[in-house]
Amino acid sequence: MLCFGVLSKESAYIVYKIDNEIITNIDIEKEYQYLSTLNTQLKDLDKNQVLEISKESALREKIKKIELSKYFEINTTVMDNDININFYLKNFYQTLGVKNLSEFEIYLNNNNLTIDYIKEKIRIEILWNQLVYKKYISQVNVDKKNLKKQLKKIVNKKENKIYSLSEIVFEKENNITLEKKLDNISKSIVEIGFKNTANIYSISDSSKFGGKIGWLEEEKLSKKIIQELKSLTTGQYSAPIQTGGAFLILKIEEIKYEKKSIDEEAEIKKMIEFETGRQLDQFSKIFYNKVKINNSIDEL
């Protein structure tokens, strides 16, 4: 069992071996520090429970990095310029409520992390998304006619309803029934809250931020999701919604209404991008599972 605390080089040991790569207990403790920095509520949970989250998170990232190394030179300044990493870094720290880079560096230093460590994580996610795009964009199918119909409904409304949402995305497992998985998630939400439960159970990248996905306009959501959200008020969460091979639980963090002022051409472009991103996210999960199966993973 891994232990938390101050570690020295002498106390390091291998936890996972993935092909020719390793993950040590120090890597996992650093991942714990990283996840706890994104969601401070994690520090209120049992450390062994958070450790399991950190182990899975570190393993997921290592598997992605191994696959990406077949296509990219990951740790290069040239790569950072190509992917405009500073733009994504700014979005990252603003999500945490930090105003600027200088404050973010202080924030990281107070949590025993560095800006280079964060950049590597952002770099891996950007390149992973680029790889998924190249592999699967030809399989994305966006019904533009239907989106234009939705847009007409938006234009005809005086106000636009916008939700601030958080999510838990999970899949059915072979060794546990769907009912039991739902029961475990429901109990966890009651005991430790939605945010911490997202960290533990959600397979979405948003899990690092406690499931937070931000503001979404009602009309850009699927009919199935809109129907679920209509019966909820702020602070409530939905029943599981099946999306492809996964299930989605949504929590309403906040609701607001905005007056209409729509550039139809720009709006339809946003709707197409949103739907494309949603489908690519599904393909990303499928691709990751394939890559994971094809790697030799030993837990030591």
GROMACS .gro file of C-alpha atoms in nm:
model
  300
    1MET     CA    1   0.000   0.000   0.000
    2LEU     CA    2   0.121   0.349  -0.083
    3CYS     CA    3   0.175   0.593   0.201
    4PHE     CA    4   0.148   0.971   0.192
    5GLY     CA    5   0.399   1.206   0.346
    6VAL     CA    6   0.738   1.352   0.270
    7LEU     CA    7   0.928   1.114   0.044
    8SER     CA    8   1.297   1.080  -0.025
    9LYS     CA    9   1.466   0.912  -0.320
   10GLU     CA   10   1.545   0.612  -0.100
   11SER     CA   11   1.174   0.553  -0.031
   12ALA     CA   12   1.070   0.551  -0.398
   13TYR     CA   13   0.940   0.227  -0.545
   14ILE     CA   14   0.761   0.115  -0.860
   15VAL     CA   15   0.381   0.090  -0.851
   16TYR     CA   16   0.308   0.028  -1.220
   17LYS     CA   17   0.515  -0.097  -1.508
   18ILE     CA   18   0.366  -0.019  -1.850
   19ASP     CA   19   0.579  -0.177  -2.124
   20ASN     CA   20   0.918  -0.006  -2.067
   21GLU     CA   21   0.777   0.283  -1.861
   22ILE     CA   22   0.721   0.299  -1.486
   23ILE     CA   23   0.504   0.490  -1.238
   24THR     CA   24   0.642   0.526  -0.886
   25ASN     CA   25   0.479   0.608  -0.556
   26ILE     CA   26   0.637   0.954  -0.582
   27ASP     CA   27   0.465   1.008  -0.919
   28ILE     CA   28   0.135   0.912  -0.762
   29GLU     CA   29   0.183   1.138  -0.461
   30LYS     CA   30   0.257   1.425  -0.698
   31GLU     CA   31  -0.060   1.339  -0.889
   32TYR     CA   32  -0.245   1.349  -0.558
   33GLN     CA   33  -0.107   1.697  -0.494
   34TYR     CA   34  -0.210   1.805  -0.844
   35LEU     CA   35  -0.566   1.672  -0.816
   36SER     CA   36  -0.604   1.819  -0.467
   37THR     CA   37  -0.494   2.155  -0.605
   38LEU     CA   38  -0.769   2.142  -0.869
   39ASN     CA   39  -1.028   2.031  -0.615
   40THR     CA   40  -0.935   2.130  -0.258
   41GLN     CA   41  -1.228   1.927  -0.122
   42LEU     CA   42  -1.035   1.609  -0.202
   43LYS     CA   43  -0.815   1.676   0.100
   44ASP     CA   44  -1.122   1.621   0.319
   45LEU     CA   45  -1.155   1.261   0.197
   46ASP     CA   46  -0.976   0.954   0.327
   47LYS     CA   47  -0.623   0.965   0.181
   48ASN     CA   48  -0.634   0.603   0.069
   49GLN     CA   49  -0.947   0.680  -0.129
   50VAL     CA   50  -0.779   0.980  -0.294
   51LEU     CA   51  -0.474   0.764  -0.355
   52GLU     CA   52  -0.681   0.528  -0.570
   53ILE     CA   53  -0.804   0.824  -0.775
   54SER     CA   54  -0.445   0.946  -0.815
   55LYS     CA   55  -0.320   0.603  -0.921
   56GLU     CA   56  -0.582   0.574  -1.193
   57SER     CA   57  -0.521   0.931  -1.307
   58ALA     CA   58  -0.143   0.878  -1.328
   59LEU     CA   59  -0.192   0.551  -1.514
   60ARG     CA   60  -0.431   0.712  -1.764
   61GLU     CA   61  -0.186   0.992  -1.836
   62LYS     CA   62   0.111   0.756  -1.874
   63ILE     CA   63  -0.080   0.537  -2.121
   64LYS     CA   64  -0.171   0.845  -2.325
   65LYS     CA   65   0.188   0.969  -2.316
   66ILE     CA   66   0.324   0.634  -2.437
   67GLU     CA   67   0.083   0.635  -2.730
   68LEU     CA   68   0.154   0.999  -2.814
   69SER     CA   69   0.529   0.936  -2.822
   70LYS     CA   70   0.468   0.729  -3.137
   71TYR     CA   71   0.349   1.040  -3.319
   72PHE     CA   72   0.495   1.349  -3.147
   73GLU     CA   73   0.806   1.489  -2.981
   74ILE     CA   74   0.615   1.577  -2.666
   75ASN     CA   75   0.861   1.772  -2.450
   76THR     CA   76   0.990   2.042  -2.685
   77THR     CA   77   0.974   2.422  -2.698
   78VAL     CA   78   0.886   2.402  -3.067
   79MET     CA   79   0.587   2.186  -2.980
   80ASP     CA   80   0.471   2.444  -2.724
   81ASN     CA   81   0.478   2.714  -2.990
   82ASP     CA   82   0.291   2.494  -3.237
   83ILE     CA   83   0.008   2.420  -2.996
   84ASN     CA   84  -0.002   2.769  -2.840
   85ILE     CA   85   0.030   2.624  -2.492
   86ASN     CA   86   0.013   2.966  -2.321
   87PHE     CA   87  -0.346   3.007  -2.443
   88TYR     CA   88  -0.448   2.678  -2.281
   89LEU     CA   89  -0.245   2.757  -1.970
   90LYS     CA   90  -0.440   3.082  -1.927
   91ASN     CA   91  -0.772   2.898  -1.960
   92PHE     CA   92  -0.646   2.645  -1.705
   93TYR     CA   93  -0.564   2.892  -1.429
   94GLN     CA   94  -0.870   3.107  -1.497
   95THR     CA   95  -1.083   2.796  -1.442
   96LEU     CA   96  -0.929   2.782  -1.095
   97GLY     CA   97  -1.019   3.146  -1.036
   98VAL     CA   98  -0.658   3.269  -1.059
   99LYS     CA   99  -0.619   3.608  -1.229
  100ASN     CA  100  -0.278   3.591  -1.396
  101LEU     CA  101   0.034   3.382  -1.453
  102SER     CA  102   0.231   3.537  -1.168
  103GLU     CA  103  -0.043   3.455  -0.917
  104PHE     CA  104  -0.072   3.106  -1.067
  105GLU     CA  105   0.300   3.039  -1.016
  106ILE     CA  106   0.267   3.145  -0.651
  107TYR     CA  107  -0.043   2.927  -0.618
  108LEU     CA  108   0.145   2.628  -0.759
  109ASN     CA  109   0.452   2.690  -0.544
  110ASN     CA  110   0.233   2.691  -0.233
  111ASN     CA  111   0.109   2.346  -0.341
  112ASN     CA  112   0.455   2.205  -0.422
  113LEU     CA  113   0.395   2.210  -0.798
  114THR     CA  114   0.566   2.388  -1.086
  115ILE     CA  115   0.448   2.558  -1.403
  116ASP     CA  116   0.647   2.305  -1.611
  117TYR     CA  117   0.459   2.018  -1.447
  118ILE     CA  118   0.126   2.179  -1.541
  119LYS     CA  119   0.245   2.253  -1.894
  120GLU     CA  120   0.333   1.889  -1.951
  121LYS     CA  121  -0.014   1.782  -1.844
  122ILE     CA  122  -0.177   2.039  -2.072
  123ARG     CA  123   0.055   1.937  -2.355
  124ILE     CA  124  -0.046   1.572  -2.324
  125GLU     CA  125  -0.418   1.654  -2.331
  126ILE     CA  126  -0.384   1.887  -2.631
  127LEU     CA  127  -0.185   1.635  -2.832
  128TRP     CA  128  -0.419   1.353  -2.733
  129ASN     CA  129  -0.717   1.553  -2.857
  130GLN     CA  130  -0.532   1.629  -3.181
  131LEU     CA  131  -0.458   1.261  -3.233
  132VAL     CA  132  -0.820   1.163  -3.166
  133TYR     CA  133  -0.932   1.431  -3.412
  134LYS     CA  134  -0.708   1.298  -3.688
  135LYS     CA  135  -0.818   0.941  -3.631
  136TYR     CA  136  -1.192   0.993  -3.593
  137ILE     CA  137  -1.301   1.321  -3.753
  138SER     CA  138  -1.411   1.134  -4.066
  139GLN     CA  139  -1.654   0.933  -3.850
  140VAL     CA  140  -1.818   1.238  -3.690
  141ASN     CA  141  -2.169   1.291  -3.820
  142VAL     CA  142  -2.330   1.630  -3.750
  143ASP     CA  143  -2.694   1.680  -3.852
  144LYS     CA  144  -2.668   2.041  -3.970
  145LYS     CA  145  -3.033   2.057  -4.077
  146ASN     CA  146  -3.144   1.967  -3.727
  147LEU     CA  147  -2.906   2.221  -3.576
  148LYS     CA  148  -3.050   2.493  -3.799
  149LYS     CA  149  -3.400   2.399  -3.679
  150GLN     CA  150  -3.280   2.433  -3.321
  151LEU     CA  151  -3.128   2.770  -3.405
  152LYS     CA  152  -3.460   2.898  -3.540
  153LYS     CA  153  -3.620   2.815  -3.205
  154ILE     CA  154  -3.346   3.010  -3.029
  155VAL     CA  155  -3.393   3.312  -3.256
  156ASN     CA  156  -3.769   3.314  -3.189
  157LYS     CA  157  -3.719   3.327  -2.812
  158LYS     CA  158  -3.674   3.655  -2.628
  159GLU     CA  159  -3.449   3.502  -2.365
  160ASN     CA  160  -3.195   3.223  -2.366
  161LYS     CA  161  -3.178   2.979  -2.075
  162ILE     CA  162  -2.822   2.891  -1.979
  163TYR     CA  163  -2.709   2.623  -1.736
  164SER     CA  164  -2.388   2.600  -1.537
  165LEU     CA  165  -2.337   2.224  -1.520
  166SER     CA  166  -2.119   1.959  -1.363
  167GLU     CA  167  -2.107   1.598  -1.477
  168ILE     CA  168  -2.028   1.243  -1.380
  169VAL     CA  169  -1.962   1.017  -1.679
  170PHE     CA  170  -1.936   0.644  -1.612
  171GLU     CA  171  -1.950   0.311  -1.792
  172LYS     CA  172  -2.104  -0.020  -1.694
  173GLU     CA  173  -1.841  -0.260  -1.562
  174ASN     CA  174  -1.833  -0.635  -1.617
  175ASN     CA  175  -1.785  -0.721  -1.249
  176ILE     CA  176  -2.072  -0.508  -1.115
  177THR     CA  177  -2.434  -0.453  -1.218
  178LEU     CA  178  -2.547  -0.113  -1.342
  179GLU     CA  179  -2.787  -0.088  -1.049
  180LYS     CA  180  -2.506  -0.148  -0.800
  181LYS     CA  181  -2.280   0.107  -0.972
  182LEU     CA  182  -2.560   0.366  -0.957
  183ASP     CA  183  -2.622   0.285  -0.592
  184ASN     CA  184  -2.252   0.336  -0.513
  185ILE     CA  185  -2.247   0.670  -0.696
  186SER     CA  186  -2.568   0.789  -0.531
  187LYS     CA  187  -2.440   0.701  -0.183
  188SER     CA  188  -2.111   0.873  -0.259
  189ILE     CA  189  -2.288   1.194  -0.366
  190VAL     CA  190  -2.483   1.197  -0.039
  191GLU     CA  191  -2.175   1.125   0.175
  192ILE     CA  192  -1.901   1.335   0.013
  193GLY     CA  193  -2.077   1.554  -0.244
  194PHE     CA  194  -2.107   1.565  -0.622
  195LYS     CA  195  -1.767   1.723  -0.683
  196ASN     CA  196  -1.567   1.461  -0.494
  197THR     CA  197  -1.780   1.181  -0.641
  198ALA     CA  198  -1.693   1.307  -0.990
  199ASN     CA  199  -1.324   1.281  -0.900
  200ILE     CA  200  -1.373   0.921  -0.792
  201TYR     CA  201  -1.618   0.777  -1.046
  202SER     CA  202  -1.618   0.995  -1.358
  203ILE     CA  203  -1.416   0.884  -1.661
  204SER     CA  204  -1.441   1.228  -1.823
  205ASP     CA  205  -1.147   1.471  -1.828
  206SER     CA  206  -1.373   1.709  -1.635
  207SER     CA  207  -1.331   1.480  -1.332
  208LYS     CA  208  -1.005   1.662  -1.252
  209PHE     CA  209  -1.212   1.974  -1.190
  210GLY     CA  210  -1.478   1.792  -0.988
  211GLY     CA  211  -1.691   1.738  -1.297
  212LYS     CA  212  -1.724   2.108  -1.380
  213ILE     CA  213  -1.808   2.171  -1.748
  214GLY     CA  214  -1.923   2.533  -1.725
  215TRP     CA  215  -2.204   2.728  -1.894
  216LEU     CA  216  -2.409   2.568  -2.173
  217GLU     CA  217  -2.707   2.711  -2.357
  218GLU     CA  218  -3.020   2.499  -2.330
  219GLU     CA  219  -3.085   2.481  -2.704
  220LYS     CA  220  -2.740   2.339  -2.771
  221LEU     CA  221  -2.813   2.035  -2.557
  222SER     CA  222  -2.980   1.719  -2.682
  223LYS     CA  223  -3.356   1.677  -2.638
  224LYS     CA  224  -3.295   1.395  -2.392
  225ILE     CA  225  -3.074   1.613  -2.173
  226ILE     CA  226  -3.308   1.914  -2.192
  227GLN     CA  227  -3.597   1.695  -2.082
  228GLU     CA  228  -3.401   1.578  -1.778
  229LEU     CA  229  -3.285   1.925  -1.680
  230LYS     CA  230  -3.632   2.082  -1.706
  231SER     CA  231  -3.748   1.885  -1.404
  232LEU     CA  232  -3.452   1.997  -1.191
  233THR     CA  233  -3.374   2.308  -0.992
  234THR     CA  234  -3.037   2.455  -0.893
  235GLY     CA  235  -2.834   2.210  -0.684
  236GLN     CA  236  -3.019   1.901  -0.807
  237TYR     CA  237  -2.878   1.631  -1.034
  238SER     CA  238  -3.031   1.415  -1.304
  239ALA     CA  239  -3.098   1.047  -1.334
  240PRO     CA  240  -2.837   0.867  -1.550
  241ILE     CA  241  -2.865   0.960  -1.917
  242GLN     CA  242  -2.729   0.707  -2.166
  243THR     CA  243  -2.495   0.863  -2.423
  244GLY     CA  244  -2.341   0.607  -2.655
  245GLY     CA  245  -2.176   0.339  -2.442
  246ALA     CA  246  -2.157   0.556  -2.132
  247PHE     CA  247  -2.393   0.712  -1.878
  248LEU     CA  248  -2.410   1.078  -1.780
  249ILE     CA  249  -2.532   1.237  -1.456
  250LEU     CA  250  -2.568   1.616  -1.472
  251LYS     CA  251  -2.591   1.858  -1.181
  252ILE     CA  252  -2.727   2.211  -1.219
  253GLU     CA  253  -2.492   2.450  -1.045
  254GLU     CA  254  -2.666   2.766  -1.159
  255ILE     CA  255  -2.925   2.891  -1.410
  256LYS     CA  256  -2.936   3.229  -1.578
  257TYR     CA  257  -3.130   3.397  -1.859
  258GLU     CA  258  -2.985   3.626  -2.122
  259LYS     CA  259  -3.157   3.846  -2.377
  260LYS     CA  260  -3.122   3.743  -2.738
  261SER     CA  261  -2.876   3.906  -2.972
  262ILE     CA  262  -2.773   3.636  -3.214
  263ASP     CA  263  -2.533   3.629  -3.505
  264GLU     CA  264  -2.692   3.328  -3.676
  265GLU     CA  265  -2.387   3.240  -3.882
  266ALA     CA  266  -2.157   3.249  -3.579
  267GLU     CA  267  -2.412   3.064  -3.366
  268ILE     CA  268  -2.455   2.772  -3.608
  269LYS     CA  269  -2.077   2.745  -3.625
  270LYS     CA  270  -2.063   2.716  -3.245
  271MET     CA  271  -2.336   2.453  -3.246
  272ILE     CA  272  -2.150   2.246  -3.505
  273GLU     CA  273  -1.827   2.275  -3.303
  274PHE     CA  274  -2.008   2.172  -2.984
  275GLU     CA  275  -2.165   1.864  -3.143
  276THR     CA  276  -1.838   1.771  -3.312
  277GLY     CA  277  -1.658   1.799  -2.978
  278ARG     CA  278  -1.921   1.586  -2.805
  279GLN     CA  279  -1.881   1.305  -3.058
  280LEU     CA  280  -1.502   1.326  -3.052
  281ASP     CA  281  -1.513   1.295  -2.673
  282GLN     CA  282  -1.693   0.962  -2.715
  283PHE     CA  283  -1.433   0.847  -2.966
  284SER     CA  284  -1.158   0.956  -2.726
  285LYS     CA  285  -1.289   0.718  -2.459
  286ILE     CA  286  -1.312   0.435  -2.713
  287PHE     CA  287  -0.958   0.500  -2.838
  288TYR     CA  288  -0.815   0.516  -2.485
  289ASN     CA  289  -0.970   0.181  -2.395
  290LYS     CA  290  -0.819   0.025  -2.709
  291VAL     CA  291  -0.476   0.168  -2.631
  292LYS     CA  292  -0.496   0.052  -2.269
  293ILE     CA  293  -0.579  -0.304  -2.371
  294ASN     CA  294  -0.281  -0.310  -2.608
  295ASN     CA  295  -0.035  -0.208  -2.335
  296SER     CA  296   0.122  -0.453  -2.093
  297ILE     CA  297   0.032  -0.315  -1.750
  298ASP     CA  298   0.174  -0.471  -1.434
  299GLU     CA  299   0.082  -0.345  -1.088
  300LEU     CA  300   0.371  -0.429  -0.857
   0.00000   0.00000   0.00000
